[in-house]
Amino acid sequence: MTRSEPASSGPGPRHVAIIMDGNGRWALQRGQPRLFGHQAGARRAREIVGACPRLGVKYLTIFAFSTENWKRTQAEVSGLMSLFRRYIVREAKVLDENNVKVRFIGDRVRLDPVLADLMDELELLTAGNTGTTLTVAVNYGGRDEVARATRRLAEDVAAGRLKPADVNEETLPRYLDTHVLPDPDLVIRTSGEARISNFLLWQSAYAEYEFVNTLWPDFTTEMFAGIIGSYGARVRRFGSAGT
Ligand code: IPE
Ligand code: IPE
Ligand code: MG
């Protein structure tokens, strides 16, 4: 779907998930280290979060660090972790003032305890907010999430809290990190790669996808608004014959 298509009056997406890709290439194009791109990407993320209320996006989920991103150099990984720490410290007050409810998904066990504590604090600080629900995926992998969920589910079955016959499409997602969120309506990936890289595997079964060539640090709120606007023209059938 392109930006030139007329926007329809259909409902906008309630939950948008974004694979924020292309920071490294953006920096390299400028002869800068990859971390420079991540810093620019973090500024972009702040803008996109801020645009959600006026675009009617109630839930925004952003992919910040995958379970596979540990394969990067130690310098890049530790640079990203310290960027996350600084981002939380710097943005906490303004996110709270803007009524944003922040949650983190992913496995916290492998994260630096200082970062994990900052995440807990930000979740607690913003828990009562009623505006945009911002979910940040850090050390998140869809397969890892399903495996962790299955482990907890198996524990409940073993303890007699859940019957095997009651494991179904309603009960299983209650064990996922996203259990409090609706499924994403729209998944956007920047940087021109047309893959999902282990993001929200279960949840995106019926999501609409938008792959854009722009590198994440160049992704403007106008581009975001254009994609949201054209979403209404999509016909979602969820397997039905349609009309
Ligand atoms: C996305 O940008 C941010 C993270 C994965 C942390 P990349 O760092 O993947 O940028 P490219 O894809 O190498 O350009
Ligand atoms: C996906 O981007 C993860 C994040 C945006 C955090 P990657 O750059 O890690 O994905 P691949 O390696 O291109 O599939
Ligand atoms: Mg990438």
mmCIF file of C-alpha atoms and ligand atoms in Angstrom:
data_model
loop_
_atom_site.group_PDB
_atom_site.id
_atom_site.type_symbol
_atom_site.label_atom_id
_atom_site.label_comp_id
_atom_site.label_asym_id
_atom_site.label_seq_id
_atom_site.Cartn_x
_atom_site.Cartn_y
_atom_site.Cartn_z
ATOM 1 C CA MET A 1 0.000 0.000 0.000
ATOM 2 C CA THR A 2 1.462 3.372 -0.952
ATOM 3 C CA ARG A 3 1.087 6.805 0.507
ATOM 4 C CA SER A 4 -0.608 8.101 -2.670
ATOM 5 C CA GLU A 5 -3.680 5.934 -2.158
ATOM 6 C CA PRO A 6 -6.664 7.799 -0.817
ATOM 7 C CA ALA A 7 -7.184 7.389 2.886
ATOM 8 C CA SER A 8 -10.484 5.726 3.619
ATOM 9 C CA SER A 9 -12.793 6.427 6.481
ATOM 10 C CA GLY A 10 -12.339 2.936 7.998
ATOM 11 C CA PRO A 11 -11.180 2.775 11.582
ATOM 12 C CA GLY A 12 -7.528 3.481 12.246
ATOM 13 C CA PRO A 13 -5.233 0.918 13.847
ATOM 14 C CA ARG A 14 -5.621 0.718 17.603
ATOM 15 C CA HIS A 15 -2.365 -1.152 18.124
ATOM 16 C CA VAL A 16 0.682 -0.397 15.960
ATOM 17 C CA ALA A 17 3.919 -2.333 16.354
ATOM 18 C CA ILE A 18 7.179 -1.084 14.840
ATOM 19 C CA ILE A 19 10.393 -2.893 13.979
ATOM 20 C CA MET A 20 12.717 0.107 14.193
ATOM 21 C CA ASP A 21 15.426 -0.997 11.761
ATOM 22 C CA GLY A 22 18.227 0.781 9.917
ATOM 23 C CA ASN A 23 20.070 2.745 12.611
ATOM 24 C CA GLY A 24 23.412 1.135 11.785
ATOM 25 C CA ARG A 25 23.198 1.805 8.048
ATOM 26 C CA TRP A 26 22.065 5.377 8.696
ATOM 27 C CA ALA A 27 25.175 5.989 10.790
ATOM 28 C CA LEU A 28 27.504 4.254 8.327
ATOM 29 C CA GLN A 29 26.150 6.427 5.497
ATOM 30 C CA ARG A 30 27.367 9.387 7.546
ATOM 31 C CA GLY A 31 30.741 7.867 8.341
ATOM 32 C CA GLN A 32 29.731 7.574 11.997
ATOM 33 C CA PRO A 33 29.814 4.662 14.435
ATOM 34 C CA ARG A 34 26.646 2.559 14.671
ATOM 35 C CA LEU A 35 25.845 3.956 18.095
ATOM 36 C CA PHE A 36 25.386 7.394 16.543
ATOM 37 C CA GLY A 37 22.520 5.849 14.555
ATOM 38 C CA HIS A 38 21.004 4.320 17.666
ATOM 39 C CA GLN A 39 21.025 7.725 19.368
ATOM 40 C CA ALA A 40 19.237 9.285 16.390
ATOM 41 C CA GLY A 41 16.835 6.337 16.439
ATOM 42 C CA ALA A 42 16.002 6.942 20.098
ATOM 43 C CA ARG A 43 15.109 10.569 19.298
ATOM 44 C CA ARG A 44 12.856 9.340 16.508
ATOM 45 C CA ALA A 45 11.148 6.890 18.849
ATOM 46 C CA ARG A 46 10.342 9.751 21.224
ATOM 47 C CA GLU A 47 8.672 11.715 18.388
ATOM 48 C CA ILE A 48 6.631 8.750 17.207
ATOM 49 C CA VAL A 49 5.392 8.054 20.747
ATOM 50 C CA GLY A 50 4.365 11.702 21.032
ATOM 51 C CA ALA A 51 2.375 11.533 17.788
ATOM 52 C CA CYS A 52 0.198 8.594 18.888
ATOM 53 C CA PRO A 53 -2.605 10.452 20.702
ATOM 54 C CA ARG A 54 -3.451 12.716 17.762
ATOM 55 C CA LEU A 55 -3.305 9.744 15.355
ATOM 56 C CA GLY A 56 -5.675 7.686 17.492
ATOM 57 C CA VAL A 57 -3.077 4.994 18.217
ATOM 58 C CA LYS A 58 -3.859 3.711 21.683
ATOM 59 C CA TYR A 59 -1.166 1.013 21.804
ATOM 60 C CA LEU A 60 2.341 1.390 20.395
ATOM 61 C CA THR A 61 4.828 -1.461 20.632
ATOM 62 C CA ILE A 62 8.432 -0.886 19.569
ATOM 63 C CA PHE A 63 11.184 -3.436 18.983
ATOM 64 C CA ALA A 64 14.326 -2.069 20.611
ATOM 65 C CA PHE A 65 16.565 -5.134 21.114
ATOM 66 C CA SER A 66 16.041 -8.719 20.034
ATOM 67 C CA THR A 67 17.203 -11.961 21.619
ATOM 68 C CA GLU A 68 19.448 -12.268 18.545
ATOM 69 C CA ASN A 69 21.024 -8.819 18.918
ATOM 70 C CA TRP A 70 23.463 -10.184 21.538
ATOM 71 C CA LYS A 71 25.410 -11.466 18.505
ATOM 72 C CA ARG A 72 26.635 -7.908 17.883
ATOM 73 C CA THR A 73 29.966 -6.617 19.140
ATOM 74 C CA GLN A 74 30.319 -6.088 22.846
ATOM 75 C CA ALA A 75 30.811 -2.368 22.192
ATOM 76 C CA GLU A 76 27.503 -2.067 20.349
ATOM 77 C CA VAL A 77 25.585 -4.161 22.885
ATOM 78 C CA SER A 78 26.894 -2.241 25.885
ATOM 79 C CA GLY A 79 26.368 1.059 24.039
ATOM 80 C CA LEU A 80 22.743 0.108 23.411
ATOM 81 C CA MET A 81 22.212 -0.978 27.023
ATOM 82 C CA SER A 82 23.564 2.307 28.324
ATOM 83 C CA LEU A 83 21.402 4.174 25.803
ATOM 84 C CA PHE A 84 18.336 2.344 27.173
ATOM 85 C CA ARG A 85 19.309 3.291 30.725
ATOM 86 C CA ARG A 86 19.817 6.942 29.819
ATOM 87 C CA TYR A 87 16.620 7.009 27.769
ATOM 88 C CA ILE A 88 14.547 5.739 30.695
ATOM 89 C CA VAL A 89 16.120 8.181 33.160
ATOM 90 C CA ARG A 90 15.724 11.130 30.787
ATOM 91 C CA GLU A 91 12.253 10.359 29.463
ATOM 92 C CA ALA A 92 10.503 9.019 32.582
ATOM 93 C CA LYS A 93 9.111 12.362 33.749
ATOM 94 C CA VAL A 94 7.883 13.522 30.363
ATOM 95 C CA LEU A 95 6.327 10.136 29.544
ATOM 96 C CA ASP A 96 4.481 10.245 32.836
ATOM 97 C CA GLU A 97 3.364 13.854 32.312
ATOM 98 C CA ASN A 98 2.070 12.864 28.884
ATOM 99 C CA ASN A 99 -0.073 10.136 30.474
ATOM 100 C CA VAL A 100 1.901 7.347 28.719
ATOM 101 C CA LYS A 101 1.740 3.920 30.324
ATOM 102 C CA VAL A 102 5.036 2.145 29.710
ATOM 103 C CA ARG A 103 5.559 -1.601 29.776
ATOM 104 C CA PHE A 104 8.503 -3.748 28.768
ATOM 105 C CA ILE A 105 8.341 -7.163 27.148
ATOM 106 C CA GLY A 106 11.147 -9.660 26.688
ATOM 107 C CA ASP A 107 13.254 -11.692 29.071
ATOM 108 C CA ARG A 108 14.693 -9.461 31.793
ATOM 109 C CA VAL A 109 16.806 -12.203 33.333
ATOM 110 C CA ARG A 110 19.741 -11.576 31.005
ATOM 111 C CA LEU A 111 19.625 -7.795 31.395
ATOM 112 C CA ASP A 112 21.867 -5.721 33.610
ATOM 113 C CA PRO A 113 20.101 -5.449 37.006
ATOM 114 C CA VAL A 114 20.407 -1.648 36.962
ATOM 115 C CA LEU A 115 18.526 -1.534 33.666
ATOM 116 C CA ALA A 116 15.974 -4.101 34.878
ATOM 117 C CA ASP A 117 15.341 -1.973 37.993
ATOM 118 C CA LEU A 118 14.877 1.175 35.908
ATOM 119 C CA MET A 119 12.340 -0.699 33.786
ATOM 120 C CA ASP A 120 10.445 -1.839 36.878
ATOM 121 C CA GLU A 121 10.427 1.715 38.243
ATOM 122 C CA LEU A 122 9.145 3.222 35.002
ATOM 123 C CA GLU A 123 6.396 0.618 34.776
ATOM 124 C CA LEU A 124 5.397 1.375 38.341
ATOM 125 C CA LEU A 125 5.555 5.163 37.876
ATOM 126 C CA THR A 126 3.294 5.076 34.815
ATOM 127 C CA ALA A 127 1.044 2.145 35.762
ATOM 128 C CA GLY A 128 -1.974 4.356 36.457
ATOM 129 C CA ASN A 129 -1.724 6.362 33.222
ATOM 130 C CA THR A 130 -4.558 6.131 30.749
ATOM 131 C CA GLY A 131 -3.129 7.588 27.519
ATOM 132 C CA THR A 132 -0.923 5.719 25.045
ATOM 133 C CA THR A 133 0.246 2.298 26.184
ATOM 134 C CA LEU A 134 3.873 2.134 25.067
ATOM 135 C CA THR A 135 5.366 -1.356 25.084
ATOM 136 C CA VAL A 136 9.110 -1.585 24.562
ATOM 137 C CA ALA A 137 10.549 -4.940 23.518
ATOM 138 C CA VAL A 138 14.011 -5.409 25.045
ATOM 139 C CA ASN A 139 15.747 -8.786 24.853
ATOM 140 C CA TYR A 140 12.581 -9.885 23.147
ATOM 141 C CA GLY A 141 12.190 -12.791 20.725
ATOM 142 C CA GLY A 142 8.862 -14.262 19.680
ATOM 143 C CA ARG A 143 10.152 -17.820 19.928
ATOM 144 C CA ASP A 144 11.734 -17.168 23.307
ATOM 145 C CA GLU A 145 8.468 -15.633 24.526
ATOM 146 C CA VAL A 146 6.437 -18.664 23.381
ATOM 147 C CA ALA A 147 8.980 -21.017 24.975
ATOM 148 C CA ARG A 148 8.891 -19.112 28.302
ATOM 149 C CA ALA A 149 5.085 -19.021 28.178
ATOM 150 C CA THR A 150 4.933 -22.749 27.496
ATOM 151 C CA ARG A 151 7.226 -23.438 30.437
ATOM 152 C CA ARG A 152 4.921 -21.533 32.813
ATOM 153 C CA LEU A 153 1.877 -23.174 31.291
ATOM 154 C CA ALA A 154 3.470 -26.611 31.785
ATOM 155 C CA GLU A 155 4.166 -25.716 35.422
ATOM 156 C CA ASP A 156 0.492 -24.856 35.897
ATOM 157 C CA VAL A 157 -0.553 -28.143 34.279
ATOM 158 C CA ALA A 158 1.908 -30.097 36.431
ATOM 159 C CA ALA A 159 0.582 -28.371 39.561
ATOM 160 C CA GLY A 160 -3.010 -29.138 38.597
ATOM 161 C CA ARG A 161 -3.940 -25.465 38.085
ATOM 162 C CA LEU A 162 -4.713 -25.966 34.381
ATOM 163 C CA LYS A 163 -6.131 -28.990 32.594
ATOM 164 C CA PRO A 164 -4.438 -30.055 29.337
ATOM 165 C CA ALA A 165 -7.892 -29.944 27.720
ATOM 166 C CA ASP A 166 -8.108 -26.245 28.635
ATOM 167 C CA VAL A 167 -4.983 -25.289 26.663
ATOM 168 C CA ASN A 168 -6.368 -23.391 23.693
ATOM 169 C CA GLU A 169 -6.128 -20.110 21.734
ATOM 170 C CA GLU A 170 -7.657 -18.194 24.637
ATOM 171 C CA THR A 171 -5.654 -19.617 27.513
ATOM 172 C CA LEU A 172 -2.192 -19.865 25.919
ATOM 173 C CA PRO A 173 -1.761 -16.116 25.196
ATOM 174 C CA ARG A 174 -2.430 -15.368 28.880
ATOM 175 C CA TYR A 175 1.095 -16.667 29.473
ATOM 176 C CA LEU A 176 2.693 -14.401 26.857
ATOM 177 C CA ASP A 177 4.504 -11.185 27.856
ATOM 178 C CA THR A 178 1.815 -9.297 25.934
ATOM 179 C CA HIS A 179 -1.098 -10.823 27.872
ATOM 180 C CA VAL A 180 -2.572 -7.395 28.682
ATOM 181 C CA LEU A 181 -2.409 -6.106 25.092
ATOM 182 C CA PRO A 182 -4.715 -6.543 22.125
ATOM 183 C CA ASP A 183 -3.058 -8.088 19.050
ATOM 184 C CA PRO A 184 -1.315 -5.582 16.766
ATOM 185 C CA ASP A 185 -3.461 -4.338 13.882
ATOM 186 C CA LEU A 186 -0.506 -3.017 11.933
ATOM 187 C CA VAL A 187 3.197 -3.901 11.977
ATOM 188 C CA ILE A 188 5.584 -1.422 10.361
ATOM 189 C CA ARG A 189 9.202 -2.253 9.553
ATOM 190 C CA THR A 190 11.593 0.408 8.366
ATOM 191 C CA SER A 191 14.861 0.034 6.407
ATOM 192 C CA GLY A 192 13.564 -1.952 3.437
ATOM 193 C CA GLU A 193 13.952 -5.436 4.916
ATOM 194 C CA ALA A 194 10.779 -7.480 4.384
ATOM 195 C CA ARG A 195 11.036 -9.856 7.338
ATOM 196 C CA ILE A 196 9.775 -9.922 10.877
ATOM 197 C CA SER A 197 12.964 -11.055 12.647
ATOM 198 C CA ASN A 198 11.217 -12.949 15.456
ATOM 199 C CA PHE A 199 8.847 -10.119 16.465
ATOM 200 C CA LEU A 200 5.388 -10.842 17.959
ATOM 201 C CA LEU A 201 5.032 -14.204 16.210
ATOM 202 C CA TRP A 202 1.831 -15.355 17.883
ATOM 203 C CA GLN A 203 0.268 -11.912 18.161
ATOM 204 C CA SER A 204 0.777 -10.851 14.520
ATOM 205 C CA ALA A 205 -1.020 -13.818 12.966
ATOM 206 C CA TYR A 206 -3.574 -11.458 11.403
ATOM 207 C CA ALA A 207 -1.727 -8.152 11.495
ATOM 208 C CA GLU A 208 -1.419 -5.948 8.448
ATOM 209 C CA TYR A 209 2.187 -5.263 7.426
ATOM 210 C CA GLU A 210 3.866 -2.183 6.045
ATOM 211 C CA PHE A 211 7.485 -2.377 4.936
ATOM 212 C CA VAL A 212 9.034 1.016 4.261
ATOM 213 C CA ASN A 213 12.416 1.710 2.691
ATOM 214 C CA THR A 214 13.255 4.626 4.984
ATOM 215 C CA LEU A 215 15.914 3.987 7.627
ATOM 216 C CA TRP A 216 14.502 4.365 11.132
ATOM 217 C CA PRO A 217 16.305 7.639 12.050
ATOM 218 C CA ASP A 218 14.731 9.228 8.928
ATOM 219 C CA PHE A 219 11.205 7.963 9.669
ATOM 220 C CA THR A 220 9.169 11.106 10.319
ATOM 221 C CA THR A 221 5.860 11.560 12.105
ATOM 222 C CA GLU A 222 4.439 12.620 8.710
ATOM 223 C CA MET A 223 5.392 9.229 7.241
ATOM 224 C CA PHE A 224 3.871 7.548 10.277
ATOM 225 C CA ALA A 225 0.673 9.585 9.886
ATOM 226 C CA GLY A 226 0.521 8.660 6.178
ATOM 227 C CA ILE A 227 0.682 4.941 6.944
ATOM 228 C CA ILE A 228 -1.937 5.276 9.671
ATOM 229 C CA GLY A 229 -4.153 7.233 7.273
ATOM 230 C CA SER A 230 -3.986 4.632 4.499
ATOM 231 C CA TYR A 231 -4.578 1.736 6.906
ATOM 232 C CA GLY A 232 -8.345 2.391 6.803
ATOM 233 C CA ALA A 233 -8.438 1.368 3.132
ATOM 234 C CA ARG A 234 -7.295 -2.166 3.939
ATOM 235 C CA VAL A 235 -9.878 -4.921 3.963
ATOM 236 C CA ARG A 236 -9.232 -7.356 6.792
ATOM 237 C CA ARG A 237 -11.108 -10.612 6.329
ATOM 238 C CA PHE A 238 -9.702 -12.793 9.101
ATOM 239 C CA GLY A 239 -10.432 -15.822 6.962
ATOM 240 C CA SER A 240 -14.011 -14.961 6.083
ATOM 241 C CA ALA A 241 -15.257 -14.787 2.477
ATOM 242 C CA GLY A 242 -15.639 -11.017 2.751
ATOM 243 C CA THR A 243 -18.554 -9.050 1.358
HETATM 244 C C1 IPE B 1 17.859 -1.367 14.537
HETATM 245 O O1 IPE B 1 18.872 -0.879 13.734
HETATM 246 C C2 IPE B 1 18.183 -1.250 16.007
HETATM 247 C C3 IPE B 1 18.560 -2.526 16.636
HETATM 248 C C4 IPE B 1 18.458 -3.706 16.076
HETATM 249 C C5 IPE B 1 19.066 -2.454 17.996
HETATM 250 P P1 IPE B 1 20.094 -1.778 13.287
HETATM 251 O O2 IPE B 1 21.187 -1.611 14.288
HETATM 252 O O3 IPE B 1 19.681 -3.185 13.046
HETATM 253 O O4 IPE B 1 20.515 -1.084 11.926
HETATM 254 P P2 IPE B 1 20.966 -1.805 10.604
HETATM 255 O O5 IPE B 1 19.869 -2.755 10.234
HETATM 256 O O6 IPE B 1 22.242 -2.498 10.878
HETATM 257 O O7 IPE B 1 21.106 -0.685 9.615
HETATM 258 C C1 IPE B 2 15.256 -6.454 14.308
HETATM 259 O O1 IPE B 2 16.277 -5.864 13.592
HETATM 260 C C2 IPE B 2 15.394 -6.151 15.762
HETATM 261 C C3 IPE B 2 15.170 -4.758 16.154
HETATM 262 C C4 IPE B 2 14.750 -3.797 15.375
HETATM 263 C C5 IPE B 2 15.405 -4.479 17.540
HETATM 264 P P1 IPE B 2 17.614 -6.649 13.225
HETATM 265 O O2 IPE B 2 18.467 -5.690 12.463
HETATM 266 O O3 IPE B 2 18.196 -7.270 14.420
HETATM 267 O O4 IPE B 2 17.071 -7.803 12.277
HETATM 268 P P2 IPE B 2 17.801 -8.635 11.123
HETATM 269 O O5 IPE B 2 19.103 -9.133 11.710
HETATM 270 O O6 IPE B 2 18.052 -7.696 9.992
HETATM 271 O O7 IPE B 2 16.845 -9.701 10.760
HETATM 272 MG MG MG B 3 19.007 -4.164 11.413
#
